[in-house]
CSV table of C-alpha atoms in Angstrom, one decimal:
chain,number,residue,atom,x,y,z
A,1,MET,CA,0.7,44.0,-11.0
A,2,CYS,CA,-0.3,47.7,-11.4
A,3,VAL,CA,2.5,49.0,-9.5
A,4,ALA,CA,2.7,52.8,-9.0
A,5,ILE,CA,5.3,55.0,-7.2
A,6,PRO,CA,4.9,58.1,-5.5
A,7,ALA,CA,6.5,61.3,-6.6
A,8,ARG,CA,6.8,65.1,-6.2
A,9,ILE,CA,6.2,67.4,-9.2
A,10,THR,CA,9.1,69.8,-9.4
A,11,GLN,CA,8.7,71.3,-12.8
A,12,ILE,CA,5.6,71.4,-15.3
A,13,THR,CA,5.9,72.0,-19.1
A,14,PRO,CA,2.3,73.0,-20.3
A,15,GLY,CA,0.8,71.8,-23.3
A,16,GLU,CA,-1.5,69.7,-25.1
A,17,LEU,CA,0.0,67.0,-23.4
A,18,PRO,CA,1.4,68.4,-20.3
A,19,MET,CA,4.7,67.0,-18.9
A,20,ALA,CA,6.2,67.1,-15.5
A,21,LEU,CA,9.6,66.4,-13.8
A,22,VAL,CA,9.0,64.4,-10.9
A,23,ASP,CA,11.2,63.4,-7.9
A,24,VAL,CA,11.0,59.9,-7.5
A,25,ALA,CA,13.0,58.9,-4.5
A,26,GLY,CA,15.8,61.1,-5.3
A,27,ARG,CA,15.6,60.5,-9.3
A,28,CYS,CA,14.5,63.0,-11.4
A,29,GLU,CA,12.3,61.5,-14.1
A,30,PRO,CA,9.6,62.8,-16.7
A,31,CYS,CA,6.0,61.9,-16.2
A,32,CYS,CA,2.9,62.7,-18.2
A,33,LEU,CA,0.1,64.9,-16.4
A,34,ALA,CA,-2.6,63.9,-19.3
A,35,TYR,CA,-4.9,62.4,-16.5
A,36,HIS,CA,-4.0,65.1,-13.8
A,37,ARG,CA,-4.0,68.5,-15.8
A,38,ASP,CA,-4.8,70.3,-12.4
A,39,ALA,CA,-1.6,69.3,-10.8
A,40,VAL,CA,0.7,72.0,-10.0
A,41,VAL,CA,4.5,72.0,-8.7
A,42,GLY,CA,5.1,70.4,-5.3
A,43,ASP,CA,2.0,68.0,-5.7
A,44,TYR,CA,2.6,64.4,-5.0
A,45,VAL,CA,1.3,61.8,-7.8
A,46,LEU,CA,1.5,58.3,-8.2
A,47,VAL,CA,3.3,57.5,-11.1
A,48,GLN,CA,2.6,54.1,-13.3
A,49,ASN,CA,4.2,53.5,-16.7
A,50,GLY,CA,5.2,57.0,-17.1
A,51,PHE,CA,1.9,58.6,-16.3
A,52,ALA,CA,0.6,60.4,-13.2
A,53,VAL,CA,-2.4,58.2,-12.3
A,54,SER,CA,-3.5,59.8,-8.9
A,55,LEU,CA,-2.9,62.6,-6.8
A,56,LEU,CA,-1.8,62.0,-3.0
A,57,ASP,CA,-1.5,64.1,0.2
A,58,PRO,CA,2.1,64.5,1.3
A,59,GLN,CA,1.2,62.0,4.3
A,60,ALA,CA,0.1,59.2,1.9
A,61,ALA,CA,3.1,59.8,-0.3
A,62,ALA,CA,5.4,59.5,2.5
A,63,GLU,CA,3.7,56.3,3.9
A,64,SER,CA,3.7,54.8,0.5
A,65,LEU,CA,7.5,55.6,-0.2
A,66,ALA,CA,8.4,54.1,3.4
A,67,ALA,CA,6.6,50.8,1.9
A,68,PHE,CA,8.7,50.8,-1.1
A,69,ALA,CA,11.8,51.6,1.1
A,70,GLU,CA,11.0,48.6,3.3
A,71,LEU,CA,10.7,46.2,0.1
A,72,GLY,CA,14.0,47.5,-0.9
A,73,LEU,CA,12.4,49.0,-4.3
A,74,VAL,CA,13.9,52.4,-3.4
A,75,GLY,CA,17.1,53.6,-1.7
A,76,PRO,CA,17.0,54.8,2.0
B,1,MET,CA,14.2,43.2,-9.2
B,2,THR,CA,14.7,46.6,-7.7
B,3,ARG,CA,15.9,48.2,-11.2
B,4,LEU,CA,13.3,46.3,-12.9
B,5,VAL,CA,10.4,47.6,-11.2
B,6,LEU,CA,11.3,51.1,-10.9
B,7,ASP,CA,12.6,51.4,-14.6
B,8,GLU,CA,9.4,50.0,-15.8
B,9,LEU,CA,7.3,52.4,-13.8
B,10,LEU,CA,9.1,55.3,-15.0
B,11,ASP,CA,8.9,54.2,-18.5
B,12,PRO,CA,6.0,56.0,-20.5
B,13,SER,CA,5.4,52.9,-22.5
B,14,GLU,CA,1.6,53.2,-23.0
B,15,VAL,CA,0.6,50.0,-24.2
B,16,ARG,CA,2.4,47.6,-26.3
B,17,VAL,CA,0.6,45.1,-28.6
B,18,VAL,CA,2.9,42.1,-29.8
B,19,VAL,CA,2.0,40.8,-33.0
B,20,ASP,CA,3.5,37.4,-34.1
B,21,ARG,CA,3.3,36.8,-37.8
B,22,ALA,CA,3.3,34.0,-40.1
B,23,ALA,CA,5.6,33.6,-43.0
B,24,ASP,CA,3.2,34.8,-45.3
B,25,GLY,CA,2.7,37.6,-43.2
B,26,SER,CA,-0.8,36.8,-41.6
B,27,VAL,CA,-1.1,37.3,-37.9
B,28,ALA,CA,-0.3,34.2,-36.2
B,29,ARG,CA,-0.8,35.6,-32.7
B,30,ALA,CA,-1.3,38.9,-30.8
B,31,ARG,CA,-0.9,39.7,-27.3
B,32,LEU,CA,-0.5,42.6,-24.9
B,33,ALA,CA,3.1,43.0,-23.4
B,34,LEU,CA,2.5,42.4,-19.8
B,35,SER,CA,6.3,43.3,-18.8
B,36,ASP,CA,4.8,46.6,-17.7
B,37,LEU,CA,3.0,44.7,-14.8
B,38,PRO,CA,5.7,43.1,-12.8
B,39,ARG,CA,5.0,40.4,-10.3
B,40,VAL,CA,5.7,41.7,-6.8
B,41,GLU,CA,5.7,38.4,-5.0
B,42,PRO,CA,9.5,38.0,-4.9
B,43,VAL,CA,10.2,41.3,-3.0
B,44,LEU,CA,7.6,40.0,-0.3
B,45,LEU,CA,9.3,36.6,0.6
B,46,GLY,CA,10.9,36.7,4.0
B,47,ARG,CA,8.9,39.4,5.5
B,48,PRO,CA,6.6,39.3,8.4
B,49,VAL,CA,3.4,37.8,7.2
B,50,ALA,CA,1.2,40.2,8.9
B,51,ARG,CA,2.9,43.1,7.1
B,52,ILE,CA,2.1,41.8,3.7
B,53,PRO,CA,-1.0,43.4,3.0
B,54,ALA,CA,-0.1,46.7,4.1
B,55,LEU,CA,2.9,46.6,2.0
B,56,VAL,CA,1.1,45.2,-1.1
B,57,GLU,CA,-1.8,47.9,-1.1
B,58,ARG,CA,0.8,50.4,-1.1
B,59,LEU,CA,2.4,49.3,-4.4
B,60,CYS,CA,-0.9,49.3,-6.2
B,61,GLY,CA,-1.7,52.4,-8.2
B,62,LEU,CA,-5.1,51.6,-9.2
B,63,CYS,CA,-7.0,49.2,-6.7
B,64,PRO,CA,-5.7,49.9,-3.3
B,65,ALA,CA,-9.1,49.1,-1.7
B,66,ALA,CA,-9.2,45.6,-3.4
B,67,HIS,CA,-5.6,44.7,-2.1
B,68,HIS,CA,-6.2,46.0,1.3
B,69,LEU,CA,-9.4,43.7,1.6
B,70,ALA,CA,-8.0,40.7,-0.2
B,71,GLY,CA,-4.7,40.9,1.8
B,72,VAL,CA,-6.4,41.3,5.0
B,73,ARG,CA,-9.0,38.4,4.1
B,74,ALA,CA,-5.8,36.2,3.5
B,75,LEU,CA,-4.5,37.0,7.0
B,76,GLU,CA,-7.8,35.9,8.7
B,77,ALA,CA,-7.7,32.5,6.7
B,78,LEU,CA,-4.3,32.2,8.1
B,79,GLY,CA,-5.0,33.1,11.7
B,80,GLY,CA,-8.5,31.4,11.9
B,81,ALA,CA,-10.7,34.2,12.3
B,82,ALA,CA,-14.2,33.5,13.7
B,83,PRO,CA,-17.0,35.2,11.7
B,84,LEU,CA,-16.5,38.9,11.4
B,85,PRO,CA,-18.8,41.1,13.6
B,86,ALA,CA,-21.8,42.8,11.6
B,87,GLN,CA,-20.1,46.0,11.8
B,88,ALA,CA,-16.9,45.1,10.4
B,89,THR,CA,-18.7,43.2,7.5
B,90,ALA,CA,-20.9,46.3,6.8
B,91,VAL,CA,-18.0,48.8,6.9
B,92,ARG,CA,-16.1,46.5,4.4
B,93,ARG,CA,-18.9,46.3,2.2
B,94,LEU,CA,-19.2,50.1,2.2
B,95,LEU,CA,-15.3,50.6,1.3
B,96,HIS,CA,-15.3,47.8,-1.2
B,97,HIS,CA,-18.6,49.0,-3.2
B,98,ALA,CA,-17.6,52.3,-3.0
B,99,SER,CA,-14.5,51.7,-4.6
B,100,ALA,CA,-16.3,49.9,-7.6
B,101,VAL,CA,-18.3,52.8,-7.8
B,102,GLN,CA,-15.3,54.9,-8.0
B,103,ALA,CA,-13.7,53.1,-10.7
B,104,HIS,CA,-16.7,52.5,-12.8
B,105,ALA,CA,-17.4,56.1,-12.6
B,106,ALA,CA,-14.0,56.8,-14.1
B,107,ARG,CA,-14.7,54.5,-17.1
B,108,ALA,CA,-17.8,56.2,-17.8
B,109,ALA,CA,-16.1,59.6,-18.1
B,110,THR,CA,-13.7,58.0,-20.7
B,111,LEU,CA,-16.6,57.0,-22.8
B,112,GLY,CA,-18.2,60.5,-22.9
B,113,ARG,CA,-21.0,59.9,-20.7
B,114,ASP,CA,-23.1,62.8,-19.1
B,115,PRO,CA,-20.5,64.7,-17.1
B,116,ALA,CA,-23.0,65.8,-14.5
B,117,ASP,CA,-23.8,62.0,-14.0
B,118,VAL,CA,-20.2,61.1,-13.7
B,119,ALA,CA,-19.4,63.8,-11.4
B,120,ALA,CA,-22.4,62.7,-9.3
B,121,LEU,CA,-21.4,59.1,-9.1
B,122,ALA,CA,-17.7,60.0,-8.4
B,123,ARG,CA,-18.7,62.5,-5.4
B,124,PHE,CA,-21.2,59.8,-3.8
B,125,ALA,CA,-18.1,57.3,-4.1
B,126,ALA,CA,-15.6,59.7,-2.7
B,127,ASP,CA,-18.0,60.6,0.4
B,128,ALA,CA,-18.7,56.6,0.9
B,129,LEU,CA,-14.9,55.9,0.9
B,130,ALA,CA,-14.0,58.8,3.2
B,131,ALA,CA,-16.9,57.5,5.7
B,132,ALA,CA,-15.4,53.9,5.3
B,133,GLY,CA,-11.8,54.9,6.1
B,134,MET,CA,-10.5,55.8,2.8
B,135,PRO,CA,-10.3,59.9,2.7
B,136,SER,CA,-7.4,59.6,0.1
B,137,HIS,CA,-5.8,57.1,-2.1
B,138,PHE,CA,-5.1,54.4,0.4
B,139,PRO,CA,-7.5,52.8,2.7
B,140,ALA,CA,-7.0,52.6,6.6
B,141,THR,CA,-10.2,50.5,7.2
B,142,ALA,CA,-9.6,46.8,7.8
B,143,VAL,CA,-7.6,44.9,10.7
B,144,PRO,CA,-7.6,41.1,10.8
B,145,GLY,CA,-10.9,40.3,12.6
B,146,GLY,CA,-12.5,43.7,12.0
B,147,VAL,CA,-12.0,47.1,11.0
B,148,ARG,CA,-10.5,50.3,12.5
B,149,VAL,CA,-13.6,52.7,11.7
B,150,THR,CA,-17.1,53.3,12.4
B,151,VAL,CA,-19.4,55.6,10.3
B,152,PRO,CA,-21.0,58.4,12.3
B,153,ALA,CA,-24.7,58.5,12.5
B,154,PRO,CA,-24.8,62.0,10.6
B,155,VAL,CA,-22.5,60.9,7.8
B,156,ARG,CA,-24.7,57.6,7.2
B,157,GLU,CA,-27.8,59.7,7.1
B,158,ALA,CA,-26.2,62.3,4.7
B,159,LEU,CA,-24.9,59.3,2.4
B,160,LEU,CA,-28.5,57.6,2.2
B,161,ALA,CA,-29.8,60.9,1.4
B,162,ALA,CA,-27.7,61.0,-1.6
B,163,VAL,CA,-28.5,57.2,-2.6
B,164,PRO,CA,-31.4,58.1,-5.0
B,165,ASP,CA,-29.6,60.7,-7.0
B,166,ALA,CA,-26.4,58.3,-7.2
B,167,VAL,CA,-28.6,55.4,-8.6
B,168,ALA,CA,-30.4,57.6,-10.8
B,169,ALA,CA,-27.1,58.9,-12.4
B,170,ALA,CA,-25.7,55.2,-12.4
B,171,ARG,CA,-29.0,54.0,-14.2
B,172,ARG,CA,-28.7,56.6,-16.9
B,173,ILE,CA,-24.8,55.8,-17.5
B,174,ALA,CA,-25.9,52.1,-17.8
B,175,LEU,CA,-29.0,52.6,-20.4
B,176,GLY,CA,-26.6,54.9,-22.5
B,177,ALA,CA,-24.0,52.2,-22.4
B,178,LEU,CA,-26.4,49.6,-23.5
B,179,ALA,CA,-27.9,51.7,-26.2
B,180,ASP,CA,-24.3,52.3,-27.4
B,181,ALA,CA,-23.3,48.6,-27.4
B,182,PRO,CA,-22.5,47.0,-30.8
B,183,ASP,CA,-25.0,45.0,-32.6
B,184,PRO,CA,-24.9,41.6,-31.7
B,185,ALA,CA,-23.9,40.5,-35.3
B,186,ALA,CA,-20.7,43.0,-34.9
B,187,ALA,CA,-19.7,41.9,-31.3
B,188,PRO,CA,-16.2,41.5,-30.3
B,189,LEU,CA,-15.3,37.8,-30.8
B,190,ALA,CA,-17.1,35.7,-28.3
B,191,PHE,CA,-14.8,34.3,-25.5
B,192,THR,CA,-14.9,30.5,-25.6
B,193,GLY,CA,-13.5,30.4,-21.7
B,194,ALA,CA,-15.3,30.4,-18.6
B,195,ASP,CA,-16.5,33.3,-16.5
B,196,VAL,CA,-15.2,33.3,-13.2
B,197,ALA,CA,-16.7,35.6,-10.4
B,198,LEU,CA,-17.3,35.7,-6.6
B,199,VAL,CA,-20.9,34.9,-5.3
B,200,ASP,CA,-22.7,34.9,-2.2
B,201,ALA,CA,-24.2,32.1,-0.1
B,202,ASP,CA,-27.0,31.9,-2.9
B,203,GLY,CA,-24.5,31.6,-5.9
B,204,ARG,CA,-25.5,35.4,-6.9
B,205,PRO,CA,-22.7,37.7,-7.9
B,206,ASP,CA,-21.4,39.3,-4.8
B,207,LEU,CA,-18.4,41.7,-5.1
B,208,LEU,CA,-17.2,40.7,-1.4
B,209,GLY,CA,-18.4,37.0,-2.0
B,210,THR,CA,-17.2,34.1,-0.1
B,211,HIS,CA,-17.5,31.5,-2.7
B,212,LEU,CA,-16.1,31.3,-6.3
B,213,ARG,CA,-18.5,30.4,-9.2
B,214,ALA,CA,-17.2,29.5,-12.6
B,215,VAL,CA,-19.6,29.1,-15.6
B,216,ALA,CA,-18.5,27.9,-19.2
B,217,ALA,CA,-19.4,29.9,-22.2
B,218,ASP,CA,-22.4,27.7,-23.1
B,219,GLY,CA,-23.8,28.1,-19.6
B,220,THR,CA,-22.8,25.1,-17.8
B,221,VAL,CA,-21.8,25.5,-14.4
B,222,LEU,CA,-18.4,24.2,-13.7
B,223,HIS,CA,-18.0,25.2,-10.1
B,224,HIS,CA,-21.0,26.1,-8.2
B,225,ALA,CA,-19.5,27.6,-5.2
B,226,GLN,CA,-15.9,27.1,-4.3
B,227,PRO,CA,-14.7,28.3,-0.9
B,228,ALA,CA,-11.4,30.2,-0.9
B,229,ALA,CA,-9.5,27.4,0.9
B,230,ARG,CA,-10.1,25.4,-2.4
B,231,LEU,CA,-8.4,27.8,-4.6
B,232,THR,CA,-5.5,25.8,-5.6
B,233,ALA,CA,-7.7,22.8,-6.2
B,234,VAL,CA,-9.6,24.9,-8.7
B,235,LEU,CA,-7.2,27.5,-10.0
B,236,ALA,CA,-3.6,26.8,-11.6
B,237,GLU,CA,-1.1,28.8,-13.2
B,238,GLN,CA,0.3,27.5,-16.5
B,239,HIS,CA,3.3,29.6,-16.0
B,240,PRO,CA,3.7,30.2,-12.3
B,241,GLY,CA,5.4,33.4,-11.4
B,242,ALA,CA,5.6,34.8,-15.0
B,243,ALA,CA,3.8,38.2,-15.8
B,244,ALA,CA,1.3,36.5,-17.9
B,245,PRO,CA,0.9,33.3,-16.0
B,246,ARG,CA,-2.2,31.9,-17.9
B,247,PRO,CA,-4.2,30.8,-15.1
B,248,TYR,CA,-6.8,28.1,-15.8
B,249,LEU,CA,-9.6,25.9,-14.3
B,250,ARG,CA,-7.8,22.8,-13.3
B,251,MET,CA,-10.8,20.6,-14.0
B,252,LEU,CA,-10.5,21.7,-17.9
B,253,GLY,CA,-6.8,21.7,-18.3
B,254,PRO,CA,-4.6,24.7,-19.6
B,255,ASP,CA,-6.1,24.8,-22.9
B,256,ALA,CA,-9.7,24.3,-22.4
B,257,GLY,CA,-9.6,25.9,-18.9
B,258,ARG,CA,-9.2,29.4,-19.8
B,259,TYR,CA,-11.3,31.9,-18.1
B,260,ARG,CA,-12.0,35.6,-17.6
B,261,VAL,CA,-13.0,37.8,-14.8
B,262,GLY,CA,-14.5,41.2,-14.3
B,263,PRO,CA,-17.9,43.0,-14.9
B,264,VAL,CA,-18.6,40.5,-18.1
B,265,ALA,CA,-18.0,37.5,-15.9
B,266,GLN,CA,-19.7,38.9,-12.8
B,267,LEU,CA,-23.0,39.4,-15.1
B,268,GLY,CA,-22.5,36.1,-16.7
B,269,VAL,CA,-22.2,33.8,-13.5
B,270,GLY,CA,-25.7,34.5,-12.4
B,271,PRO,CA,-28.4,36.8,-11.5
B,272,LEU,CA,-27.8,39.9,-9.5
B,273,ARG,CA,-29.5,40.6,-6.4
B,274,THR,CA,-30.2,44.2,-6.2
B,275,PRO,CA,-33.5,45.1,-8.5
B,276,GLN,CA,-32.3,48.0,-10.5
B,277,ALA,CA,-29.1,46.3,-11.6
B,278,ALA,CA,-31.0,43.0,-12.1
B,279,ASP,CA,-33.2,44.6,-14.7
B,280,LEU,CA,-30.5,46.0,-16.5
B,281,GLN,CA,-28.8,42.8,-16.5
B,282,ASP,CA,-31.7,41.2,-18.1
B,283,SER,CA,-31.3,43.8,-21.1
B,284,TRP,CA,-27.7,43.2,-21.1
B,285,ALA,CA,-28.0,39.4,-21.3
B,286,ARG,CA,-30.2,39.6,-24.4
B,287,GLY,CA,-27.5,41.8,-26.4
B,288,PRO,CA,-24.0,41.5,-27.2
B,289,ARG,CA,-23.1,41.1,-23.7
B,290,ALA,CA,-20.1,43.9,-24.0
B,291,ALA,CA,-17.8,45.2,-21.4
B,292,ALA,CA,-18.9,48.9,-21.2
B,293,PRO,CA,-22.2,48.4,-20.2
B,294,ALA,CA,-21.4,45.5,-17.9
B,295,ARG,CA,-19.2,47.8,-15.9
B,296,ALA,CA,-22.0,50.6,-15.8
B,297,ILE,CA,-24.6,47.8,-14.6
B,298,MET,CA,-22.1,46.9,-11.9
B,299,ALA,CA,-22.0,50.4,-10.8
B,300,VAL,CA,-25.5,50.4,-10.3
B,301,ALA,CA,-25.2,47.0,-8.5
B,302,ALA,CA,-22.5,48.6,-6.3
B,303,VAL,CA,-24.5,51.7,-5.5
B,304,GLU,CA,-27.4,49.6,-4.6
B,305,ALA,CA,-25.4,47.5,-2.3
B,306,VAL,CA,-24.0,50.8,-0.5
B,307,ALA,CA,-27.5,51.6,0.0
B,308,GLU,CA,-28.4,48.4,1.6
B,309,VAL,CA,-25.2,48.6,4.0
B,310,LEU,CA,-26.2,52.3,5.1
B,311,SER,CA,-29.8,51.1,5.8
B,312,ASP,CA,-29.2,48.4,8.1
B,313,GLY,CA,-27.3,50.5,10.5
B,314,ALA,CA,-24.6,48.4,11.5
B,315,VAL,CA,-21.9,50.6,10.0
B,316,CYS,CA,-22.7,52.8,12.8
B,317,ALA,CA,-21.7,50.5,15.7
B,318,PRO,CA,-18.4,50.9,17.4
B,319,PRO,CA,-15.6,48.7,16.1
B,320,GLU,CA,-15.1,45.3,18.0
B,321,PRO,CA,-12.3,43.3,16.0
B,322,VAL,CA,-12.6,39.5,16.7
B,323,ALA,CA,-9.3,38.0,17.9
B,324,VAL,CA,-7.1,36.7,15.1
B,325,THR,CA,-3.8,35.3,15.9
B,326,LEU,CA,-0.9,35.6,13.5
B,327,THR,CA,2.0,34.5,15.7
B,328,GLY,CA,3.4,31.0,16.2
B,329,LEU,CA,1.8,30.0,12.8
B,330,PRO,CA,2.8,26.5,11.5
B,331,ALA,CA,5.3,26.7,8.7
B,332,GLY,CA,3.7,25.6,5.4
B,333,ALA,CA,0.2,27.1,6.5
B,334,SER,CA,-1.5,28.8,3.6
B,335,GLY,CA,-4.4,31.4,3.7
B,336,VAL,CA,-6.3,32.7,0.8
B,337,GLY,CA,-8.1,35.9,0.7
B,338,TRP,CA,-10.1,37.3,-2.5
B,339,VAL,CA,-12.5,40.0,-3.5
B,340,ASP,CA,-14.2,40.8,-6.8
B,341,GLY,CA,-12.7,44.0,-7.8
B,342,PRO,CA,-13.6,46.9,-10.5
B,343,ARG,CA,-11.6,44.7,-12.8
B,344,GLY,CA,-12.6,41.2,-11.6
B,345,LEU,CA,-11.1,38.7,-9.2
B,346,LEU,CA,-8.4,39.6,-7.0
B,347,VAL,CA,-6.6,36.8,-5.1
B,348,HIS,CA,-4.0,37.1,-2.2
B,349,ARG,CA,-2.5,33.8,-1.3
B,350,TYR,CA,0.2,33.5,1.7
B,351,VAL,CA,2.2,30.5,2.8
B,352,THR,CA,4.0,30.7,6.0
B,353,GLY,CA,7.6,29.8,6.6
B,354,ASP,CA,9.3,29.6,10.0
B,355,ASP,CA,8.9,32.5,12.6
B,356,ASP,CA,5.8,33.9,10.9
B,357,VAL,CA,7.6,35.2,8.0
B,358,LEU,CA,6.3,34.8,4.4
B,359,HIS,CA,7.5,31.6,2.6
B,360,ALA,CA,5.4,32.0,-0.6
B,361,ALA,CA,2.8,34.2,-2.0
B,362,THR,CA,0.6,34.5,-5.0
B,363,ILE,CA,-0.8,37.7,-6.1
B,364,LEU,CA,-3.1,37.1,-8.8
B,365,THR,CA,-4.6,40.1,-10.5
B,366,PRO,CA,-7.7,40.7,-12.7
B,367,THR,CA,-5.3,41.6,-15.7
B,368,ALA,CA,-3.3,38.4,-15.4
B,369,GLN,CA,-6.4,36.3,-15.6
B,370,ASN,CA,-7.8,38.2,-18.3
B,371,GLU,CA,-4.8,38.1,-20.7
B,372,PRO,CA,-5.6,35.1,-22.7
B,373,TRP,CA,-9.1,36.9,-23.3
B,374,LEU,CA,-7.4,40.0,-24.4
B,375,ALA,CA,-5.0,37.7,-26.4
B,376,ASP,CA,-8.1,36.4,-28.2
B,377,LEU,CA,-9.5,39.8,-28.7
B,378,LEU,CA,-6.2,41.3,-29.9
B,379,HIS,CA,-5.7,38.5,-32.3
B,380,ALA,CA,-8.9,39.2,-34.0
B,381,ALA,CA,-8.6,43.0,-34.0
B,382,ALA,CA,-5.0,42.6,-35.6
B,383,GLN,CA,-6.6,40.4,-38.3
B,384,GLY,CA,-9.0,42.9,-39.1
B,385,ASP,CA,-6.7,46.0,-38.7
B,386,GLY,CA,-4.9,46.1,-42.1
B,387,THR,CA,-1.4,46.5,-40.1
B,388,GLN,CA,1.1,45.1,-42.4
B,389,GLY,CA,4.5,43.8,-41.9
B,390,ASP,CA,6.4,44.6,-38.7
B,391,GLY,CA,5.9,48.3,-38.7
B,392,THR,CA,4.3,49.9,-35.8
B,393,LYS,CA,1.0,51.9,-35.9
B,394,ASP,CA,-0.4,54.1,-33.4
B,395,SER,CA,-4.3,53.5,-33.6
B,396,THR,CA,-5.1,57.2,-32.7
B,397,GLN,CA,-3.4,58.9,-35.8
B,398,ASP,CA,-6.8,59.5,-37.7
B,399,GLY,CA,-8.5,60.2,-34.2
B,400,THR,CA,-10.8,57.2,-34.4
B,401,VAL,CA,-11.1,54.2,-32.2
B,402,GLY,CA,-9.5,51.4,-33.8
B,403,PRO,CA,-10.3,47.7,-33.5
B,404,LEU,CA,-7.3,47.2,-31.2
B,405,GLU,CA,-8.2,49.9,-29.0
B,406,ARG,CA,-11.5,48.6,-28.7
B,407,ALA,CA,-10.1,45.2,-27.9
B,408,VAL,CA,-8.1,46.8,-25.2
B,409,ARG,CA,-11.0,48.6,-23.7
B,410,GLU,CA,-12.9,45.5,-23.6
B,411,ALA,CA,-10.8,43.7,-21.4
B,412,ASP,CA,-9.6,46.7,-19.4
B,413,PRO,CA,-6.1,46.1,-18.1
B,414,CYS,CA,-4.7,48.2,-15.4
B,415,LEU,CA,-2.5,50.5,-17.3
B,416,PRO,CA,-2.8,54.2,-17.6
B,417,CYS,CA,-3.7,54.0,-21.0
B,418,THR,CA,-7.2,52.6,-20.2
B,419,ALA,CA,-8.1,56.0,-18.6
B,420,ALA,CA,-7.7,57.8,-21.9
B,421,PRO,CA,-10.7,59.1,-23.8
B,422,LEU,CA,-12.0,57.5,-26.6
B,423,GLY,CA,-9.5,57.4,-29.7
B,424,ALA,CA,-6.7,58.7,-27.6
B,425,MET,CA,-5.4,55.5,-26.4
B,426,ARG,CA,-1.8,55.1,-27.8
B,427,LEU,CA,-1.3,51.6,-29.0
B,428,THR,CA,2.0,50.4,-30.6
B,429,LEU,CA,2.3,47.1,-32.7
B,430,THR,CA,5.3,45.6,-32.5
B,431,GLY,CA,6.8,42.1,-33.6
B,432,ALA,CA,8.7,40.3,-30.9
B,433,PRO,CA,10.7,37.2,-30.2
B,434,ASP,CA,8.7,34.5,-28.7
B,435,THR,CA,8.8,34.9,-24.8
B,436,PRO,CA,7.0,32.9,-22.0
B,437,GLU,CA,5.0,35.8,-21.2
B,438,GLY,CA,2.6,35.6,-24.2
B,439,ARG,CA,2.4,31.5,-24.4
């Protein structure tokens, strides 16, 4: 299934292929912003296979992370 | 399972095509590496069955509305829901068809269609989704037996006023896609499997249909209209639980029973009901039956379906869900919910254990069902690609759209790379040991 996890952007490196560092349930990971070049630090995004595939509002991100936690896919 | 899922989500792997070669270097087989699309059923087992749709729809990055509706339908099948109130049916149809418009508009953008038309469609879809209870990425629309939301009359009027422009934009996009479709002589490899899609009571394609129809490549109707309760008698997985389960039509067996889903199949199983899309479908059927124009035509059909829903006024009635009992379910009871999403048939099947928890589940995605079709397309593309040995090849190196990228776009697997502009899809070719996922 096309599983995607919410994450918060903590740093952006602009460029032809903009990259970000995102906080994924406490893990710091790289993420490509090619499909959401207008995202800014602090935004929440859905990450699938290393790409931000959608922008999220904070409430939706929190609810989604809660579902991941309920399923044991991320830490408490 | 925990580490596996997270690590794959975070790995920017784009798309990997695995090519197995014979001793003489010729292409023996090609397939998409589906390990990036893990099965989620194992993490769901043992949880309250009533919670499953809410959990699954949160996991999906691309089609949350489709998972939302398929999951609630599965619960209704388990709990024995009476026919839905007209208002609930209308709001669900609004949500589902608007989500199809949204998805197809995004695909049109990647193909370079007129940005004004794409923007008009996307705006119409976003407004309709918000009205149907999906103001952001996740829907909060359906509950077992009904819906939570109603559409205010002024919102309905505003959406109805926007319909003509949305239909016109969708139609222009579809005409452009039809004009750009490849010559029949150069068409993608004809798929020899069946087309499978949901239909209405009259056997016509319906994204929120109640019955499943299967039509063979030669036009023979294999299944006229099977209800969801018959799912396991109609479809089976050759490799149950695998990332590439190779589902097939039982009546034909694992090899001959391969099938595909999605817009091409939706147009292939029967005539569309809405007039503008039906006209376009006739043109499509006389050509190479390519996927890009099929997606665009289904966008027209979805806009027309939204217009129908808005016209009858039921969406504005107060929500009155019918009762659905999800406690005290017998162990071993099963419920199937399905919808035909932007990429094709999505199935949720839940089996209960003791104490109303989930004992077994099948989440059958369009990408998993289209994997055999995509493997055929990739095989043909790899043979003609000139790729040699076990080297890797990025099809974007020369900025053109190579045959492998065309193959991936045709089947449209739910991977981020499919959102890339034409010629910008990063593909990596690898040789790999034989694994069950590609068999």
